[in-house]
Amino acid sequence: MASPYFDADGETAPREILEQRQLTRARRVIEAALAHGAFYQQKLRSAGVVSASDVSSLDDLRRLPFTTKAELIADQAAHPPFGSRLTEPVEHYVRLHQTSGTTGRPLRIVDTDESWDWWLRCWGYIYRGAAVGPGDRLFAAFSFGPFIGFWSGFEGARLVGAMRIPGGGQTTEQRIQQIFDLGATVLMSTPTYALRMAETARSMGADLRASPIRKGIHAGEPGASIPSTRAQLEEAWGMEVFDHPGMTEVGPWGFECLEHAGVHLLESEYIFEVLDPTSGKPGDEGELIITNLGRGANPVIRYRTGDRVRLTREPCGCGRTFRRIPGGVIGRIDDMLIVRGVNVFPSAIENIVRRFDDVHEFTVELYREHEMDEMEICLETARGDGDGLARAIAIQVHVDLGFRPRVSVAPAGTLPRFELKARRVFDHRS
Ligand SMILES: [Zn+2]
């Protein structure tokens, strides 16, 4: 049997050694960033860092300025087309991708051969974590456009000896047919799209539980870590579900192991910090800050992900020493909704709605009425008795979250469907 690890020495290293290695590699990144690329040269020098030796501990690193997406986008606008962050001559870069652009102007990311190899290596941890390897056939239900999406995962599967099947340029029906025809064993998609495939399969009369798919690796949204969404995925496909968080700006940074005890942080390739959003001090719950260690050609130092996570230091049964975030990414810091004084992440609403199998799709709208916050959840359902379902969901939200939303039922097929990142929440209160 293959090793459960991609890099046993790195994945099981004692904390002290892990941190020593992180520091060594972080200093290499800082050295490269100081040598070339105006963006980090200015940022680091303004923080008093003129040589890598100025960062002699991880505490020193934690005193460096943050990097934000807004800064990266502004830099790219000021220095088109790739920005001033690159540390190598532009002709060394062989690959371009971009962010999905769901939250504004897409950010372009270019990689050298070496930094692209690093992306692929990161996927080695993800696949071994899910025990995916030789004999597996990966079906990537993904459009293969400029968005990074599953591009790196698709190529990275080479490192664990799995066959890769591109699912671009196909309808949902064609993808489902391909999965059966080609004997695909692993589905790669957003959680939303995997559920949409399940809905389409039902209308085709196909039983996905009888398909050869046995595992799903899901990225792009936190759904695979939302308990009721995960349960729906497992139920519809009869597969084992793995959450994988990653970011175009940073790289693929987290993976789930066979213990399903939350998402492991890929600590041999990144430095992670969790900061309390109010105090800005290190804590166990708050915003995730990431520094990548293997991408000196396109460095990111102390990147504010905007993702809220909860960290645990409890060891994992798999033997990895990488820390975990149970529940994956809880939500985007700036997506947190305040409804009648209650703090609610959209994932909490999804977790309630997805407990009801008959809900195919939903949206959430927020508005002010008579100086009060109102939430309306709109459902699409296969069932005739939409009203009973709407009432049940309203009650459940009230019980779990402490306020009562309006719940309405939309005609079948009228709510938007998504292949990449779903957008279901619309806040009309300004
Ligand atoms: Zn584990």
CSV table of C-alpha atoms and ligand atoms in Angstrom, one decimal:
chain,number,residue,atom,x,y,z
A,1,MET,CA,0.0,0.0,0.0
A,2,ALA,CA,1.2,3.5,-0.8
A,3,SER,CA,2.3,5.8,2.0
A,4,PRO,CA,-0.5,7.8,3.4
A,5,TYR,CA,1.8,10.8,3.2
A,6,PHE,CA,3.1,12.7,0.2
A,7,ASP,CA,6.1,13.9,2.2
A,8,ALA,CA,6.3,11.8,5.4
A,9,ASP,CA,9.2,13.8,6.8
A,10,GLY,CA,7.5,17.1,6.3
A,11,GLU,CA,4.0,16.1,7.3
A,12,THR,CA,5.0,14.4,10.6
A,13,ALA,CA,7.9,16.7,11.6
A,14,PRO,CA,7.9,17.9,15.2
A,15,ARG,CA,6.6,21.5,15.6
A,16,GLU,CA,10.1,22.9,16.4
A,17,ILE,CA,11.6,21.4,13.2
A,18,LEU,CA,8.6,22.4,11.2
A,19,GLU,CA,8.9,26.0,12.3
A,20,GLN,CA,12.7,26.1,11.8
A,21,ARG,CA,12.1,25.0,8.2
A,22,GLN,CA,9.4,27.6,7.8
A,23,LEU,CA,11.7,30.3,8.9
A,24,THR,CA,14.5,29.2,6.6
A,25,ARG,CA,12.2,29.2,3.6
A,26,ALA,CA,10.5,32.5,4.5
A,27,ARG,CA,13.9,34.2,4.6
A,28,ARG,CA,14.6,32.9,1.1
A,29,VAL,CA,11.3,34.4,-0.1
A,30,ILE,CA,12.1,37.7,1.6
A,31,GLU,CA,15.6,37.7,0.1
A,32,ALA,CA,14.1,37.2,-3.4
A,33,ALA,CA,11.4,39.9,-2.8
A,34,LEU,CA,14.1,42.4,-1.7
A,35,ALA,CA,16.3,41.7,-4.7
A,36,HIS,CA,13.6,42.3,-7.4
A,37,GLY,CA,10.1,43.6,-7.6
A,38,ALA,CA,9.1,47.1,-6.5
A,39,PHE,CA,6.0,46.1,-4.7
A,40,TYR,CA,7.6,44.1,-1.9
A,41,GLN,CA,10.9,46.1,-2.0
A,42,GLN,CA,8.9,49.2,-0.9
A,43,LYS,CA,6.7,47.3,1.6
A,44,LEU,CA,9.6,45.5,3.3
A,45,ARG,CA,11.9,48.5,3.4
A,46,SER,CA,9.2,50.7,4.8
A,47,ALA,CA,9.0,48.1,7.6
A,48,GLY,CA,12.8,48.4,8.2
A,49,VAL,CA,13.7,45.1,6.5
A,50,VAL,CA,16.6,45.6,4.1
A,51,SER,CA,18.0,42.1,4.2
A,52,ALA,CA,16.6,38.6,5.0
A,53,SER,CA,18.8,38.6,8.1
A,54,ASP,CA,16.4,41.3,9.5
A,55,VAL,CA,13.9,38.5,9.9
A,56,SER,CA,15.5,36.2,12.4
A,57,SER,CA,12.4,34.6,13.9
A,58,LEU,CA,8.8,33.8,13.0
A,59,ASP,CA,7.9,36.6,15.5
A,60,ASP,CA,9.8,39.0,13.3
A,61,LEU,CA,7.9,37.7,10.3
A,62,ARG,CA,4.6,38.4,12.2
A,63,ARG,CA,5.6,42.0,12.5
A,64,LEU,CA,5.9,42.6,8.8
A,65,PRO,CA,3.1,44.5,7.1
A,66,PHE,CA,0.1,42.7,5.7
A,67,THR,CA,-0.6,42.2,2.0
A,68,THR,CA,-4.2,42.8,0.8
A,69,LYS,CA,-6.0,41.8,-2.3
A,70,ALA,CA,-6.9,45.5,-2.9
A,71,GLU,CA,-3.1,46.3,-2.9
A,72,LEU,CA,-2.4,43.6,-5.4
A,73,ILE,CA,-5.2,44.8,-7.7
A,74,ALA,CA,-4.1,48.4,-7.4
A,75,ASP,CA,-0.5,47.4,-8.1
A,76,GLN,CA,-1.6,45.5,-11.2
A,77,ALA,CA,-3.7,48.4,-12.4
A,78,ALA,CA,-0.7,50.8,-11.9
A,79,HIS,CA,1.8,48.4,-13.6
A,80,PRO,CA,-0.1,46.4,-16.2
A,81,PRO,CA,-0.5,43.7,-17.1
A,82,PHE,CA,1.2,41.7,-14.3
A,83,GLY,CA,2.0,44.3,-11.5
A,84,SER,CA,5.4,45.0,-9.9
A,85,ARG,CA,5.6,42.0,-7.6
A,86,LEU,CA,7.5,39.6,-9.8
A,87,THR,CA,11.0,38.7,-8.7
A,88,GLU,CA,12.2,37.4,-12.0
A,89,PRO,CA,12.4,38.8,-15.5
A,90,VAL,CA,9.0,38.5,-17.1
A,91,GLU,CA,10.3,36.1,-19.8
A,92,HIS,CA,10.8,33.5,-17.1
A,93,TYR,CA,7.1,33.3,-16.5
A,94,VAL,CA,5.4,30.5,-18.5
A,95,ARG,CA,1.8,30.4,-17.1
A,96,LEU,CA,-1.0,32.8,-16.5
A,97,HIS,CA,-4.2,32.4,-14.5
A,98,GLN,CA,-6.5,34.7,-12.8
A,99,THR,CA,-8.9,34.9,-9.9
A,100,SER,CA,-12.6,34.0,-10.5
A,101,GLY,CA,-13.6,37.7,-10.4
A,102,THR,CA,-16.7,36.9,-8.4
A,103,THR,CA,-15.9,39.9,-6.1
A,104,GLY,CA,-14.6,42.4,-8.6
A,105,ARG,CA,-11.8,42.8,-11.1
A,106,PRO,CA,-9.9,39.6,-11.6
A,107,LEU,CA,-6.3,39.5,-10.4
A,108,ARG,CA,-3.8,38.0,-12.9
A,109,ILE,CA,-1.2,35.6,-11.5
A,110,VAL,CA,1.8,34.4,-13.5
A,111,ASP,CA,4.1,31.5,-12.6
A,112,THR,CA,7.5,30.4,-13.6
A,113,ASP,CA,8.1,26.7,-14.4
A,114,GLU,CA,9.5,26.4,-10.9
A,115,SER,CA,6.7,28.1,-9.1
A,116,TRP,CA,4.1,26.1,-11.1
A,117,ASP,CA,5.8,22.9,-10.1
A,118,TRP,CA,5.4,24.1,-6.5
A,119,TRP,CA,1.6,24.4,-7.0
A,120,LEU,CA,1.5,20.9,-8.3
A,121,ARG,CA,3.5,19.6,-5.4
A,122,CYS,CA,1.0,21.2,-3.0
A,123,TRP,CA,-1.7,19.0,-4.7
A,124,GLY,CA,0.4,15.9,-3.9
A,125,TYR,CA,-0.5,16.5,-0.2
A,126,ILE,CA,-4.2,16.9,-1.0
A,127,TYR,CA,-4.4,13.7,-3.0
A,128,ARG,CA,-2.4,11.5,-0.6
A,129,GLY,CA,-4.5,13.0,2.2
A,130,ALA,CA,-7.6,11.6,0.4
A,131,ALA,CA,-5.8,8.4,-0.5
A,132,VAL,CA,-6.1,9.1,-4.2
A,133,GLY,CA,-3.5,7.5,-6.4
A,134,PRO,CA,-2.7,5.0,-9.1
A,135,GLY,CA,-5.8,3.4,-10.5
A,136,ASP,CA,-7.9,6.4,-9.8
A,137,ARG,CA,-9.5,8.4,-12.6
A,138,LEU,CA,-10.2,12.0,-11.8
A,139,PHE,CA,-13.0,13.8,-13.5
A,140,ALA,CA,-12.6,17.5,-13.3
A,141,ALA,CA,-16.1,19.1,-13.8
A,142,PHE,CA,-14.6,22.4,-14.6
A,143,SER,CA,-14.6,24.8,-17.6
A,144,PHE,CA,-10.7,25.1,-17.9
A,145,GLY,CA,-10.9,28.8,-18.7
A,146,PRO,CA,-8.4,31.4,-17.3
A,147,PHE,CA,-9.7,31.0,-13.7
A,148,ILE,CA,-7.1,28.8,-11.8
A,149,GLY,CA,-9.9,26.5,-10.5
A,150,PHE,CA,-8.8,22.9,-10.9
A,151,TRP,CA,-6.0,23.5,-13.4
A,152,SER,CA,-3.2,22.9,-10.9
A,153,GLY,CA,-5.1,20.0,-9.3
A,154,PHE,CA,-5.6,18.5,-12.7
A,155,GLU,CA,-1.9,18.6,-13.5
A,156,GLY,CA,-0.8,17.8,-10.0
A,157,ALA,CA,-2.5,14.4,-10.1
A,158,ARG,CA,0.4,13.3,-12.2
A,159,LEU,CA,2.5,13.2,-9.1
A,160,VAL,CA,0.4,10.5,-7.5
A,161,GLY,CA,-0.1,8.5,-10.7
A,162,ALA,CA,-3.8,9.1,-11.2
A,163,MET,CA,-5.5,9.4,-14.6
A,164,ARG,CA,-7.0,12.8,-15.3
A,165,ILE,CA,-10.1,13.4,-17.4
A,166,PRO,CA,-10.9,17.0,-18.4
A,167,GLY,CA,-14.5,17.8,-18.2
A,168,GLY,CA,-14.4,21.2,-19.9
A,169,GLY,CA,-16.6,22.3,-22.8
A,170,GLN,CA,-19.4,19.9,-21.8
A,171,THR,CA,-23.0,20.1,-20.6
A,172,THR,CA,-23.8,18.7,-17.2
A,173,GLU,CA,-25.6,15.8,-18.9
A,174,GLN,CA,-22.5,15.0,-21.0
A,175,ARG,CA,-20.3,15.1,-17.9
A,176,ILE,CA,-22.5,12.7,-16.1
A,177,GLN,CA,-22.4,10.4,-19.1
A,178,GLN,CA,-18.6,10.6,-19.2
A,179,ILE,CA,-18.3,9.7,-15.6
A,180,PHE,CA,-20.2,6.4,-16.2
A,181,ASP,CA,-18.6,5.7,-19.6
A,182,LEU,CA,-15.0,6.3,-18.4
A,183,GLY,CA,-15.2,4.8,-15.0
A,184,ALA,CA,-14.2,8.0,-13.2
A,185,THR,CA,-13.5,7.4,-9.5
A,186,VAL,CA,-12.9,10.9,-8.1
A,187,LEU,CA,-15.0,13.9,-8.8
A,188,MET,CA,-13.4,17.4,-8.7
A,189,SER,CA,-15.8,20.2,-8.6
A,190,THR,CA,-17.3,22.9,-6.4
A,191,PRO,CA,-19.8,21.5,-3.9
A,192,THR,CA,-22.6,23.5,-5.5
A,193,TYR,CA,-21.9,22.0,-8.9
A,194,ALA,CA,-21.7,18.5,-7.5
A,195,LEU,CA,-25.2,19.0,-6.1
A,196,ARG,CA,-26.4,20.5,-9.4
A,197,MET,CA,-25.0,17.4,-11.2
A,198,ALA,CA,-27.1,15.3,-8.8
A,199,GLU,CA,-30.2,17.3,-9.6
A,200,THR,CA,-29.5,16.8,-13.4
A,201,ALA,CA,-28.8,13.1,-12.9
A,202,ARG,CA,-32.2,12.6,-11.3
A,203,SER,CA,-33.9,14.3,-14.2
A,204,MET,CA,-31.9,12.0,-16.6
A,205,GLY,CA,-33.0,9.0,-14.5
A,206,ALA,CA,-29.3,8.2,-13.7
A,207,ASP,CA,-28.4,6.9,-10.2
A,208,LEU,CA,-25.1,8.6,-9.2
A,209,ARG,CA,-24.8,6.2,-6.2
A,210,ALA,CA,-24.4,3.5,-8.8
A,211,SER,CA,-21.7,5.5,-10.6
A,212,PRO,CA,-18.0,4.5,-10.2
A,213,ILE,CA,-17.3,7.8,-8.3
A,214,ARG,CA,-16.1,7.0,-4.8
A,215,LYS,CA,-14.6,10.3,-3.7
A,216,GLY,CA,-15.2,13.9,-4.2
A,217,ILE,CA,-12.6,16.7,-3.8
A,218,HIS,CA,-14.4,20.0,-3.5
A,219,ALA,CA,-13.0,23.5,-3.7
A,220,GLY,CA,-14.0,27.0,-4.5
A,221,GLU,CA,-16.6,27.3,-1.7
A,222,PRO,CA,-16.7,26.1,1.9
A,223,GLY,CA,-19.7,23.7,1.3
A,224,ALA,CA,-17.8,20.5,1.7
A,225,SER,CA,-17.2,21.4,5.3
A,226,ILE,CA,-20.7,22.5,6.0
A,227,PRO,CA,-22.2,19.4,7.7
A,228,SER,CA,-25.6,19.3,5.9
A,229,THR,CA,-24.1,20.1,2.5
A,230,ARG,CA,-21.6,17.4,3.0
A,231,ALA,CA,-24.3,15.0,4.0
A,232,GLN,CA,-26.2,15.8,0.8
A,233,LEU,CA,-23.1,15.3,-1.3
A,234,GLU,CA,-22.5,11.9,0.4
A,235,GLU,CA,-26.1,10.9,0.0
A,236,ALA,CA,-26.5,11.9,-3.6
A,237,TRP,CA,-23.3,10.4,-4.9
A,238,GLY,CA,-22.5,7.7,-2.3
A,239,MET,CA,-19.0,9.1,-2.1
A,240,GLU,CA,-16.5,10.2,0.6
A,241,VAL,CA,-16.2,13.9,0.6
A,242,PHE,CA,-13.0,16.0,1.0
A,243,ASP,CA,-12.8,19.7,1.4
A,244,HIS,CA,-9.9,21.6,-0.2
A,245,PRO,CA,-9.4,25.3,0.3
A,246,GLY,CA,-7.1,27.3,-1.9
A,247,MET,CA,-6.7,30.7,-3.3
A,248,THR,CA,-5.3,31.9,-6.7
A,249,GLU,CA,-3.3,34.6,-5.0
A,250,VAL,CA,-1.7,32.2,-2.5
A,251,GLY,CA,-1.9,28.6,-3.7
A,252,PRO,CA,-3.7,25.4,-2.6
A,253,TRP,CA,-3.3,25.7,1.2
A,254,GLY,CA,-5.4,23.1,2.9
A,255,PHE,CA,-6.5,19.5,2.7
A,256,GLU,CA,-8.5,16.9,4.5
A,257,CYS,CA,-7.2,13.5,5.6
A,258,LEU,CA,-9.0,10.2,6.0
A,259,GLU,CA,-9.9,11.1,9.6
A,260,HIS,CA,-12.2,13.8,8.4
A,261,ALA,CA,-11.3,15.9,11.4
A,262,GLY,CA,-11.3,19.3,9.6
A,263,VAL,CA,-8.9,20.8,7.1
A,264,HIS,CA,-5.2,20.4,7.7
A,265,LEU,CA,-3.1,23.5,7.0
A,266,LEU,CA,-0.3,22.7,4.6
A,267,GLU,CA,2.3,24.0,7.0
A,268,SER,CA,5.4,22.7,5.2
A,269,GLU,CA,4.5,25.1,2.3
A,270,TYR,CA,2.9,28.1,4.0
A,271,ILE,CA,3.0,30.0,7.3
A,272,PHE,CA,-0.4,30.5,8.7
A,273,GLU,CA,-1.6,33.0,11.3
A,274,VAL,CA,-5.0,33.4,12.8
A,275,LEU,CA,-5.8,36.9,14.0
A,276,ASP,CA,-8.7,38.0,16.1
A,277,PRO,CA,-10.6,40.5,13.9
A,278,THR,CA,-11.3,42.9,16.8
A,279,SER,CA,-8.0,43.0,18.6
A,280,GLY,CA,-5.8,42.0,15.6
A,281,LYS,CA,-3.9,39.7,18.0
A,282,PRO,CA,-3.1,36.1,17.4
A,283,GLY,CA,-6.0,33.8,18.5
A,284,ASP,CA,-7.7,30.5,17.8
A,285,GLU,CA,-10.5,32.0,15.8
A,286,GLY,CA,-10.4,34.8,13.3
A,287,GLU,CA,-9.0,35.8,10.0
A,288,LEU,CA,-6.5,33.5,8.3
A,289,ILE,CA,-3.2,35.2,7.2
A,290,ILE,CA,-1.0,33.3,4.8
A,291,THR,CA,2.6,33.5,3.7
A,292,ASN,CA,3.6,31.2,0.9
A,293,LEU,CA,7.0,29.6,1.1
A,294,GLY,CA,7.6,27.9,-2.2
A,295,ARG,CA,6.7,30.6,-4.7
A,296,GLY,CA,9.6,33.0,-4.6
A,297,ALA,CA,8.8,34.1,-8.2
A,298,ASN,CA,5.4,35.4,-7.1
A,299,PRO,CA,5.7,36.0,-3.4
A,300,VAL,CA,2.8,36.7,-1.0
A,301,ILE,CA,3.8,37.7,2.5
A,302,ARG,CA,1.2,37.9,5.2
A,303,TYR,CA,-1.7,37.9,2.9
A,304,ARG,CA,-5.1,38.8,4.5
A,305,THR,CA,-7.3,36.0,3.1
A,306,GLY,CA,-10.5,37.5,4.5
A,307,ASP,CA,-11.4,33.9,5.5
A,308,ARG,CA,-12.6,33.2,9.0
A,309,VAL,CA,-11.4,30.0,10.6
A,310,ARG,CA,-11.2,28.3,13.9
A,311,LEU,CA,-7.8,26.6,14.7
A,312,THR,CA,-7.2,23.6,16.9
A,313,ARG,CA,-3.8,22.3,18.1
A,314,GLU,CA,-5.2,18.9,19.0
A,315,PRO,CA,-3.2,16.1,17.2
A,316,CYS,CA,-4.9,14.3,14.4
A,317,GLY,CA,-5.3,10.5,14.2
A,318,CYS,CA,-3.5,10.5,10.8
A,319,GLY,CA,-0.2,11.3,12.4
A,320,ARG,CA,0.3,14.6,10.6
A,321,THR,CA,1.6,17.4,12.8
A,322,PHE,CA,0.0,20.1,10.5
A,323,ARG,CA,-2.6,21.9,12.6
A,324,ARG,CA,-6.2,21.8,11.6
A,325,ILE,CA,-9.2,24.0,11.2
A,326,PRO,CA,-12.3,22.0,12.1
A,327,GLY,CA,-15.2,23.1,9.9
A,328,GLY,CA,-12.9,24.4,7.3
A,329,VAL,CA,-13.4,28.1,6.3
A,330,ILE,CA,-16.4,29.3,8.3
A,331,GLY,CA,-17.0,32.2,6.0
A,332,ARG,CA,-15.6,35.4,4.5
A,333,ILE,CA,-14.9,38.0,7.2
A,334,ASP,CA,-16.7,40.6,5.1
A,335,ASP,CA,-19.6,38.2,4.3
A,336,MET,CA,-20.7,38.1,7.9
A,337,LEU,CA,-24.3,39.4,8.1
A,338,ILE,CA,-25.7,41.2,11.1
A,339,VAL,CA,-29.5,40.5,11.2
A,340,ARG,CA,-31.3,42.1,14.1
A,341,GLY,CA,-28.2,42.1,16.1
A,342,VAL,CA,-27.3,38.4,15.4
A,343,ASN,CA,-24.0,37.7,13.6
A,344,VAL,CA,-24.7,35.1,10.9
A,345,PHE,CA,-22.4,33.7,8.3
A,346,PRO,CA,-24.1,32.6,5.0
A,347,SER,CA,-22.6,29.1,5.7
A,348,ALA,CA,-24.9,28.8,8.8
A,349,ILE,CA,-27.9,29.5,6.7
A,350,GLU,CA,-26.8,27.0,4.1
A,351,ASN,CA,-26.3,24.4,6.8
A,352,ILE,CA,-29.9,24.8,7.8
A,353,VAL,CA,-31.4,24.9,4.3
A,354,ARG,CA,-29.4,21.9,3.1
A,355,ARG,CA,-30.8,19.7,5.9
A,356,PHE,CA,-33.9,19.6,3.8
A,357,ASP,CA,-33.2,17.3,0.9
A,358,ASP,CA,-36.0,18.6,-1.2
A,359,VAL,CA,-34.4,22.0,-1.6
A,360,HIS,CA,-32.7,22.2,-5.0
A,361,GLU,CA,-31.4,25.8,-4.9
A,362,PHE,CA,-32.0,28.8,-2.7
A,363,THR,CA,-31.2,32.5,-2.4
A,364,VAL,CA,-31.1,34.8,0.6
A,365,GLU,CA,-32.0,38.5,0.4
A,366,LEU,CA,-31.7,41.1,3.1
A,367,TYR,CA,-33.5,44.4,3.3
A,368,ARG,CA,-34.7,47.0,5.7
A,369,GLU,CA,-38.4,47.3,6.4
A,370,HIS,CA,-39.9,49.7,9.0
A,371,GLU,CA,-36.3,50.1,10.3
A,372,MET,CA,-36.1,46.4,10.9
A,373,ASP,CA,-33.7,43.9,9.2
A,374,GLU,CA,-35.7,41.4,7.2
A,375,MET,CA,-34.3,38.2,5.6
A,376,GLU,CA,-36.1,36.4,2.9
A,377,ILE,CA,-35.0,32.9,1.9
A,378,CYS,CA,-36.3,31.9,-1.5
A,379,LEU,CA,-36.4,28.1,-2.3
A,380,GLU,CA,-36.7,25.9,-5.3
A,381,THR,CA,-38.1,22.5,-4.5
A,382,ALA,CA,-39.0,19.3,-6.3
A,383,ARG,CA,-41.8,18.7,-3.9
A,384,GLY,CA,-45.4,19.8,-4.4
A,385,ASP,CA,-45.8,20.9,-0.8
A,386,GLY,CA,-43.5,23.9,-0.9
A,387,ASP,CA,-45.4,25.8,1.8
A,388,GLY,CA,-44.9,23.1,4.4
A,389,LEU,CA,-41.2,23.0,3.6
A,390,ALA,CA,-40.9,26.9,3.7
A,391,ARG,CA,-42.6,26.8,7.2
A,392,ALA,CA,-40.2,24.1,8.4
A,393,ILE,CA,-37.2,26.1,7.3
A,394,ALA,CA,-38.4,29.3,8.8
A,395,ILE,CA,-38.9,27.5,12.2
A,396,GLN,CA,-35.5,25.9,12.0
A,397,VAL,CA,-33.7,29.3,11.3
A,398,HIS,CA,-35.6,30.7,14.2
A,399,VAL,CA,-34.6,27.9,16.5
A,400,ASP,CA,-30.9,27.9,15.4
A,401,LEU,CA,-30.2,31.5,14.8
A,402,GLY,CA,-32.8,33.4,16.9
A,403,PHE,CA,-34.7,35.4,14.2
A,404,ARG,CA,-37.5,34.4,11.9
A,405,PRO,CA,-36.9,34.8,8.2
A,406,ARG,CA,-39.6,35.0,5.5
A,407,VAL,CA,-39.3,31.9,3.3
A,408,SER,CA,-40.9,31.8,-0.1
A,409,VAL,CA,-41.0,29.2,-2.9
A,410,ALA,CA,-39.9,30.0,-6.5
A,411,PRO,CA,-41.1,28.1,-9.5
A,412,ALA,CA,-38.8,25.2,-10.5
A,413,GLY,CA,-35.8,26.2,-12.7
A,414,THR,CA,-36.0,29.9,-12.0
A,415,LEU,CA,-33.2,30.4,-9.4
A,416,PRO,CA,-29.6,30.8,-10.8
A,417,ARG,CA,-27.4,27.7,-11.1
A,418,PHE,CA,-23.7,27.8,-10.7
A,419,GLU,CA,-20.7,25.9,-12.1
A,420,LEU,CA,-18.0,27.9,-10.2
A,421,LYS,CA,-18.6,29.9,-7.1
A,422,ALA,CA,-22.2,30.3,-6.1
A,423,ARG,CA,-23.6,33.6,-5.2
A,424,ARG,CA,-26.7,33.2,-3.2
A,425,VAL,CA,-26.8,36.1,-0.7
A,426,PHE,CA,-27.9,39.6,-1.7
A,427,ASP,CA,-27.8,42.3,0.9
A,428,HIS,CA,-29.9,45.3,-0.2
A,429,ARG,CA,-29.4,47.2,3.1
A,430,SER,CA,-26.8,49.8,2.5
B,1,ZN,ZN,-5.3,14.2,9.8
